[in-house]
Amino acid sequence: MRRRIAVVGAGPGGLTFARVLHRHGYPVAVLERDPAPDARPPGGTLDLHEGLGQLALDKAGLRAEFQALSRPEGQAMRILDTAGTVLRDWRPAPDEQANPEIDRGQLRDLLLGPLDVRWGQEVTQVVPGAGDGARVHFADGRQETFDLVVGADGAWSRVRPAVSAATPRYTGVTAVETSLDDVDTRHPDLAQLIGDGSVAVYGVNRSLVAQRNSGGHVKVYATFRAPLDWHAELDLTDVEATRSGLLAMFDGWAAPMLDLLGHGTAFLHRPCYVLPVSHTWAHARGVTLLGDAAHLMPPLGAGANLAMLDAAELAESVAADPEDLDEAVRAFEAQMWVRAERWAKITTAGLERLVSPDPTEALALFDDVQRS
Ligand SMILES: Cc1cc2nc3c(=O)[nH]c(=O)nc-3n(C[C@H](O)[C@H](O)[C@H](O)COP(=O)(O)OP(=O)(O)OC[C@H]3O[C@@H](n4cnc5c(N)ncnc54)[C@H](O)[C@@H]3O)c2cc1C
């Protein structure tokens, strides 16, 4: 008998899960809150690691397509001090495939391929114990039962309460994101500063990072330690007031870096939340979690990679023994928890060093990663 499987969320995790099962001939209902793929800006670039996100794409049969789209040159990294002196200028070899970059929108479209996502389906709750499976409640009042519901619905998962009482905690680190368009034509000096990949400047408890996406688009992140309500006096939709507030925060930094904040036409607030480092739950028949819903951690280049590998492994586990879904899920959870704990420790320690009272810590972290 065909088992009814649903995944909540069409992010990197949910789509990889559905795509790998599709490759094995199993249909999955992908339930996504957004009304359409382009309903909101897809976000910045992602680096996919050889042993994580790229491995997941292998399992989906999409490695070659990824290589055609991705930007190995985007791995380049330049680090400056606040006076503008170049401290590191690392460029990848032309055949370096360890962590190539891809735009999130391109990755989404690659994974979407033949999948038939149910857009505009907001899940409000999942209740295990509907026979052997779980019942999904939708915002419009409908309910539907599945043999397995996979929560891939991100940081503020509505599936997670079905298995765990954990909620994300604010780390004390926040970021404000802005963008530059047509950087090569409109801001050639900044284009040169950023190079093919990223430029980063680390100061006391704060940093400025600019990352090149495809098509001359650049994302700029101003990251700093602050209470969650740091902007109580500031309307973040007031672009000029936000710009002035940020420039004051980075006062004294060399002009080319401050210029990164000078052109954006919108600022997005991205406070950094995390789940507990060792987040696990008592296994519940018919429901599981993957990606940020299971192990939200600081954004240090691992989250999407882990979501994708979780997803690919769960899909393969299900495809190997669809008659015993429960055993497939148990095996997946045990493996995922170990890997997630390891990366949660790495990224938590990494965040402390990147946004540190001692800026040399960030440089030392970069050197440690290069050596490893
Ligand atoms: C600034 C920044 C930079 C980052 N850079 C990197 C990087 O370089 N490399 C990397 O690996 N990771 C990076 N990350 C982390 C990465 O973005 C996440 O870890 C990753 O997106 C998690 O994927 P996911 O599929 O688990 O969840 P998400 O990407 O959050 O997707 C969840 C999906 O579920 C949908 N959804 C949510 N609630 C519901 C609901 N109730 N009903 C139906 N659908 C719902 C959402 O609309 C969304 O489509 C970064 C994060 C940030 C903030």
Tab-separated table of C-alpha atoms and ligand atoms in Angstrom, residues 7-15 31-34 40 44-49 101 104 119-125 138 151-159 175 177 211 221 270-271 290-308 310, ligand 1:
chain	number	residue	atom	x	y	z
A	7	VAL	CA	6.636	17.630	4.182
A	8	VAL	CA	5.804	21.037	5.621
A	9	GLY	CA	7.994	23.763	4.073
A	10	ALA	CA	9.516	24.226	0.622
A	11	GLY	CA	12.882	25.522	1.819
A	12	PRO	CA	16.163	23.735	0.996
A	13	GLY	CA	15.276	20.917	3.430
A	14	GLY	CA	11.679	20.261	2.366
A	15	LEU	CA	12.456	20.435	-1.350
A	31	LEU	CA	2.858	21.979	1.933
A	32	GLU	CA	4.204	25.539	1.713
A	33	ARG	CA	2.827	28.685	3.343
A	34	ASP	CA	4.131	31.107	0.665
A	40	ARG	CA	9.234	36.961	-1.156
A	44	GLY	CA	21.371	35.677	-0.177
A	45	THR	CA	23.877	33.238	-1.508
A	46	LEU	CA	24.600	29.802	0.049
A	47	ASP	CA	27.860	27.901	0.025
A	48	LEU	CA	27.225	24.181	-0.359
A	49	HIS	CA	29.888	21.977	1.221
A	101	GLU	CA	28.255	29.456	-3.860
A	104	ARG	CA	19.084	30.642	-2.992
A	119	TRP	CA	1.646	26.698	-2.456
A	120	GLY	CA	-0.388	28.837	-0.067
A	121	GLN	CA	-1.003	25.998	2.418
A	122	GLU	CA	-0.198	27.327	5.891
A	123	VAL	CA	0.024	24.601	8.508
A	124	THR	CA	-0.986	25.671	12.013
A	125	GLN	CA	-0.570	22.425	13.928
A	138	PHE	CA	-4.330	24.200	8.048
A	151	GLY	CA	8.472	19.338	9.673
A	152	ALA	CA	10.895	21.256	7.422
A	153	ASP	CA	9.243	24.556	8.265
A	154	GLY	CA	12.237	26.397	9.654
A	155	ALA	CA	13.073	28.305	12.831
A	156	TRP	CA	9.500	28.996	13.938
A	157	SER	CA	8.206	25.546	13.015
A	158	ARG	CA	4.524	24.817	13.628
A	159	VAL	CA	5.273	21.084	13.425
A	175	ALA	CA	22.272	41.536	11.942
A	177	GLU	CA	20.905	43.189	5.952
A	211	GLN	CA	28.841	38.866	-0.217
A	221	TYR	CA	25.353	42.334	6.672
A	270	ARG	CA	17.792	39.449	11.250
A	271	PRO	CA	18.234	38.651	14.939
A	290	LEU	CA	14.645	18.240	9.892
A	291	GLY	CA	16.740	21.324	9.134
A	292	ASP	CA	16.223	24.523	11.118
A	293	ALA	CA	13.004	23.131	12.625
A	294	ALA	CA	15.146	20.463	14.320
A	295	HIS	CA	18.432	22.253	14.956
A	296	LEU	CA	18.407	26.015	14.391
A	297	MET	CA	21.983	27.259	14.854
A	298	PRO	CA	24.020	30.429	14.147
A	299	PRO	CA	24.216	31.236	10.392
A	300	LEU	CA	27.832	30.248	9.818
A	301	GLY	CA	27.414	28.445	6.524
A	302	ALA	CA	26.027	25.137	7.814
A	303	GLY	CA	22.220	25.410	8.215
A	304	ALA	CA	21.057	24.879	4.632
A	305	ASN	CA	23.735	22.236	4.115
A	306	LEU	CA	22.558	20.274	7.140
A	307	ALA	CA	18.892	20.681	6.205
A	308	MET	CA	19.613	19.246	2.767
A	310	ASP	CA	19.060	15.516	6.739
B	1	LIG	C1	21.815	35.711	6.760
B	1	LIG	C2	21.876	34.218	6.677
B	1	LIG	C3	22.876	33.614	5.918
B	1	LIG	C4	22.962	32.211	5.846
B	1	LIG	N1	23.951	31.643	5.081
B	1	LIG	C5	24.017	30.295	4.991
B	1	LIG	C6	25.023	29.644	4.177
B	1	LIG	O1	25.847	30.289	3.522
B	1	LIG	N2	25.056	28.290	4.134
B	1	LIG	C7	24.156	27.544	4.844
B	1	LIG	O2	24.240	26.298	4.799
B	1	LIG	N3	23.193	28.113	5.609
B	1	LIG	C8	23.092	29.457	5.702
B	1	LIG	N4	22.117	30.041	6.456
B	1	LIG	C9	21.161	29.190	7.182
B	1	LIG	C10	20.075	28.694	6.228
B	1	LIG	O3	19.417	29.804	5.629
B	1	LIG	C11	19.031	27.847	6.971
B	1	LIG	O4	19.669	26.984	7.859
B	1	LIG	C12	18.206	27.059	5.949
B	1	LIG	O5	17.465	27.922	5.125
B	1	LIG	C13	17.296	26.073	6.647
B	1	LIG	O6	16.552	25.379	5.686
B	1	LIG	P1	15.147	24.732	6.063
B	1	LIG	O7	14.647	24.103	4.808
B	1	LIG	O8	15.306	23.885	7.280
B	1	LIG	O9	14.208	25.950	6.525
B	1	LIG	P2	13.817	27.295	5.762
B	1	LIG	O10	14.803	27.671	4.737
B	1	LIG	O11	13.512	28.279	6.837
B	1	LIG	O12	12.476	26.928	4.997
B	1	LIG	C14	11.273	26.728	5.703
B	1	LIG	C15	10.109	26.797	4.729
B	1	LIG	O13	8.913	26.481	5.463
B	1	LIG	C16	7.900	27.408	5.148
B	1	LIG	N5	7.011	27.483	6.309
B	1	LIG	C17	7.264	28.036	7.525
B	1	LIG	N6	6.203	27.908	8.340
B	1	LIG	C18	5.256	27.242	7.629
B	1	LIG	C19	3.936	26.798	7.947
B	1	LIG	N7	3.417	27.034	9.154
B	1	LIG	N8	3.220	26.134	6.998
B	1	LIG	C20	3.782	25.891	5.756
B	1	LIG	N9	5.026	26.297	5.415
B	1	LIG	C21	5.752	26.964	6.335
B	1	LIG	C22	8.647	28.720	4.894
B	1	LIG	O14	7.892	29.638	4.116
B	1	LIG	C23	9.893	28.197	4.151
B	1	LIG	O15	9.665	28.102	2.767
B	1	LIG	C24	22.022	31.427	6.551
B	1	LIG	C25	21.002	32.041	7.296
B	1	LIG	C26	20.938	33.417	7.365
B	1	LIG	C27	19.839	34.067	8.200
